[in-house]
């Protein structure tokens, strides 16, 4: 018998979430009499822990797939994805360009070194590219001062047959919590890129789900949004639940109780004895710990569901186990089902908040030793 922990991946929920995004885009652009932006479904980090192959199967309606690693791009092609693929950080060395050429992979161009590498490459077919502008994230992208020349150089490569379609791209730092900063970044983007021909890609999940951000891009430019986290059923906004956005959790992390016991008043639990009971109580031991990817920083009070009843974690999370309060679930027994997050349990965002992190990190961190069960 394997340990009773698993991550269940719901392909219908993944598809549903993509539909919520595309429907929202269609509704708004339709009302304005414009075109719906195209969607790069972001599947980096093994589809935020859900498995690339599961994502490809569920995101057939996406216009393209975006990721970071060339081997993830290869897995897409091997799984039969024939549509566009974009590398969000672009390529890393000259030999990557031959690979992109062979597998028809589009690239981000964010630095001078990439332009140099591409300029001296030989390709069978011209490569699709987005030139990235740093509008205030201070991460990847050309500065506003360097951008026009970089774009001009990419256009020259287009004329030489090295580059096929060309686009403009940036990334928002605070689309989840500060519309003013997003507006400022958009202003920089518009100021620097207006007049440069090509497609536009600026929106992550938070910006895609915020009316007024992507729709402020003039409709004569083909726009590609880049949602990630929302496709997996987690919320990009701290103050807004995924549920309220009609998103469904695509991953459910569940396990079972492997021990049930009563502790007396004054009984302390786990490493460091960080929880001591003030009365006698029943507790359960769950086969799930930080080696499974459950956050060790989740402390007493973190929500969890036992036999469908919401309760709380007690004490410190161990490597392979954690302890829960069975007071609200007196009928719970050895073998009872425990949902750490997902369907019929707390949202991954609630658990993340209790652990001082974000749902993204928890989804990506589920350990390889946790078996995945796929529901199609
Ligand atoms: C990860 C990533 C996204 C998607 O971000 P979410 O917040 O998950 O929607 C979009 N664009 C780039 C460049 C990224 O790295």
Tab-separated table of N, CA, C and O and ligand atoms in Angstrom, residues 40 42-44 48 66-68 86 88-89 108 132 139-140 169-172 201-208 225-232 236 360, ligand 1:
chain	number	residue	atom	x	y	z
A	40	UNK	N	-2.294	33.261	-24.192
A	40	UNK	CA	-1.200	32.326	-23.912
A	40	UNK	C	-1.552	31.693	-22.569
A	40	UNK	O	-1.571	32.396	-21.549
A	42	UNK	N	-0.355	30.041	-19.506
A	42	UNK	CA	0.995	29.895	-18.949
A	42	UNK	C	1.092	28.558	-18.214
A	42	UNK	O	0.311	28.281	-17.295
A	43	UNK	N	2.013	27.723	-18.674
A	43	UNK	CA	2.144	26.374	-18.100
A	43	UNK	C	3.557	26.128	-17.578
A	43	UNK	O	4.017	24.986	-17.518
A	44	UNK	N	4.243	27.204	-17.179
A	44	UNK	CA	5.597	27.037	-16.632
A	44	UNK	C	5.547	26.226	-15.339
A	44	UNK	O	4.464	26.016	-14.771
A	48	UNK	N	2.341	24.803	-13.099
A	48	UNK	CA	2.131	25.184	-11.688
A	48	UNK	C	1.889	23.931	-10.847
A	48	UNK	O	1.018	23.905	-9.958
A	66	UNK	N	2.576	29.199	-22.950
A	66	UNK	CA	3.794	29.930	-22.589
A	66	UNK	C	4.465	29.233	-21.420
A	66	UNK	O	3.788	28.765	-20.495
A	67	UNK	N	5.808	29.185	-21.463
A	67	UNK	CA	6.563	28.478	-20.419
A	67	UNK	C	8.004	28.994	-20.400
A	67	UNK	O	8.325	29.951	-21.104
A	68	UNK	N	8.855	28.336	-19.644
A	68	UNK	CA	10.235	28.804	-19.518
A	68	UNK	C	11.257	27.851	-20.106
A	68	UNK	O	12.206	28.276	-20.749
A	86	UNK	N	5.489	29.939	-26.500
A	86	UNK	CA	6.340	31.090	-26.211
A	86	UNK	C	7.231	30.805	-25.007
A	86	UNK	O	6.758	30.327	-23.978
A	88	UNK	N	8.997	32.429	-22.094
A	88	UNK	CA	8.828	33.713	-21.396
A	88	UNK	C	10.152	34.385	-21.025
A	88	UNK	O	10.190	35.594	-20.809
A	89	UNK	N	11.220	33.600	-20.885
A	89	UNK	CA	12.528	34.214	-20.619
A	89	UNK	C	13.408	34.154	-21.869
A	89	UNK	O	14.585	34.486	-21.809
A	108	UNK	N	10.896	35.338	-26.243
A	108	UNK	CA	10.994	36.685	-25.716
A	108	UNK	C	12.423	37.151	-25.979
A	108	UNK	O	13.359	36.359	-25.885
A	132	UNK	N	10.859	42.600	-25.056
A	132	UNK	CA	10.301	42.964	-23.760
A	132	UNK	C	10.824	44.307	-23.252
A	132	UNK	O	12.018	44.591	-23.297
A	139	UNK	N	13.006	43.721	-13.663
A	139	UNK	CA	13.401	42.322	-13.744
A	139	UNK	C	13.923	42.104	-15.154
A	139	UNK	O	15.016	42.506	-15.448
A	140	UNK	N	13.104	41.550	-16.063
A	140	UNK	CA	13.595	41.382	-17.428
A	140	UNK	C	13.072	42.498	-18.327
A	140	UNK	O	12.009	43.062	-18.086
A	169	UNK	N	6.189	43.570	-25.443
A	169	UNK	CA	5.763	42.864	-24.244
A	169	UNK	C	6.261	43.578	-23.001
A	169	UNK	O	7.310	44.219	-23.020
A	170	UNK	N	5.472	43.489	-21.912
A	170	UNK	CA	5.968	43.937	-20.617
A	170	UNK	C	5.291	43.117	-19.528
A	170	UNK	O	4.471	42.243	-19.821
A	171	UNK	N	5.645	43.376	-18.285
A	171	UNK	CA	5.076	42.603	-17.167
A	171	UNK	C	4.760	43.557	-16.023
A	171	UNK	O	5.552	44.440	-15.711
A	172	UNK	N	3.582	43.361	-15.416
A	172	UNK	CA	3.140	44.238	-14.327
A	172	UNK	C	3.632	43.735	-12.976
A	172	UNK	O	3.620	42.540	-12.707
A	201	UNK	N	1.706	42.013	-25.749
A	201	UNK	CA	1.402	41.074	-24.669
A	201	UNK	C	1.831	41.688	-23.343
A	201	UNK	O	3.027	41.891	-23.102
A	202	UNK	N	0.843	42.016	-22.515
A	202	UNK	CA	1.170	42.692	-21.256
A	202	UNK	C	0.547	42.067	-20.005
A	202	UNK	O	1.029	42.301	-18.899
A	203	UNK	N	-0.525	41.273	-20.134
A	203	UNK	CA	-1.320	40.931	-18.950
A	203	UNK	C	-1.074	39.544	-18.359
A	203	UNK	O	-1.223	38.535	-19.040
A	204	UNK	N	-0.721	39.510	-17.075
A	204	UNK	CA	-0.746	38.264	-16.304
A	204	UNK	C	-2.183	38.011	-15.845
A	204	UNK	O	-3.101	38.717	-16.256
A	205	UNK	N	-2.394	37.029	-14.950
A	205	UNK	CA	-3.775	36.715	-14.524
A	205	UNK	C	-4.465	37.924	-13.943
A	205	UNK	O	-5.611	38.242	-14.300
A	206	UNK	N	-3.807	38.600	-12.999
A	206	UNK	CA	-4.462	39.703	-12.300
A	206	UNK	C	-4.897	40.776	-13.292
A	206	UNK	O	-6.017	41.295	-13.216
A	207	UNK	N	-4.041	41.101	-14.251
A	207	UNK	CA	-4.388	42.135	-15.228
A	207	UNK	C	-5.434	41.636	-16.219
A	207	UNK	O	-6.276	42.397	-16.682
A	208	UNK	N	-5.384	40.335	-16.528
A	208	UNK	CA	-6.385	39.765	-17.439
A	208	UNK	C	-7.769	39.819	-16.806
A	208	UNK	O	-8.770	40.041	-17.481
A	225	UNK	N	-2.952	37.967	-24.019
A	225	UNK	CA	-2.820	37.998	-22.554
A	225	UNK	C	-2.105	36.730	-22.093
A	225	UNK	O	-2.038	35.738	-22.828
A	226	UNK	N	-1.575	36.759	-20.863
A	226	UNK	CA	-0.763	35.629	-20.376
A	226	UNK	C	-1.222	35.169	-18.987
A	226	UNK	O	-0.477	35.273	-18.022
A	227	UNK	N	-2.431	34.654	-18.864
A	227	UNK	CA	-2.867	34.197	-17.542
A	227	UNK	C	-2.191	32.888	-17.153
A	227	UNK	O	-1.995	32.003	-17.988
A	228	UNK	N	-1.853	32.788	-15.874
A	228	UNK	CA	-1.284	31.552	-15.327
A	228	UNK	C	-2.131	31.056	-14.173
A	228	UNK	O	-3.043	30.253	-14.339
A	229	UNK	N	-1.898	31.630	-12.995
A	229	UNK	CA	-2.453	31.089	-11.753
A	229	UNK	C	-3.961	30.870	-11.797
A	229	UNK	O	-4.472	29.878	-11.263
A	230	UNK	N	-4.708	31.778	-12.447
A	230	UNK	CA	-6.169	31.633	-12.424
A	230	UNK	C	-6.624	30.370	-13.155
A	230	UNK	O	-7.672	29.810	-12.828
A	231	UNK	N	-5.814	29.914	-14.118
A	231	UNK	CA	-6.202	28.706	-14.853
A	231	UNK	C	-6.188	27.477	-13.953
A	231	UNK	O	-6.816	26.461	-14.249
A	232	UNK	N	-5.437	27.594	-12.855
A	232	UNK	CA	-5.325	26.450	-11.934
A	232	UNK	C	-6.313	26.571	-10.782
A	232	UNK	O	-6.319	25.750	-9.868
A	236	UNK	N	-5.429	35.374	-8.164
A	236	UNK	CA	-4.248	36.237	-8.209
A	236	UNK	C	-4.355	37.416	-7.239
A	236	UNK	O	-3.392	38.127	-7.049
A	360	UNK	N	0.444	30.137	-5.430
A	360	UNK	CA	1.414	29.750	-6.463
A	360	UNK	C	2.491	28.817	-5.871
A	360	UNK	O	2.830	27.793	-6.443
B	1	LIG	C1	4.348	33.575	-14.732
B	1	LIG	C2	4.156	34.612	-15.736
B	1	LIG	C3	2.867	34.972	-16.131
B	1	LIG	C4	1.627	34.410	-15.479
B	1	LIG	O1	1.474	34.991	-14.216
B	1	LIG	P1	0.218	34.672	-13.287
B	1	LIG	O2	0.310	35.632	-12.186
B	1	LIG	O3	0.383	33.258	-12.841
B	1	LIG	O4	-0.981	34.828	-14.134
B	1	LIG	C5	2.739	35.908	-17.148
B	1	LIG	N1	3.828	36.457	-17.722
B	1	LIG	C6	5.076	36.137	-17.366
B	1	LIG	C7	6.232	36.801	-18.022
B	1	LIG	C8	5.290	35.221	-16.346
B	1	LIG	O5	6.533	34.911	-15.975
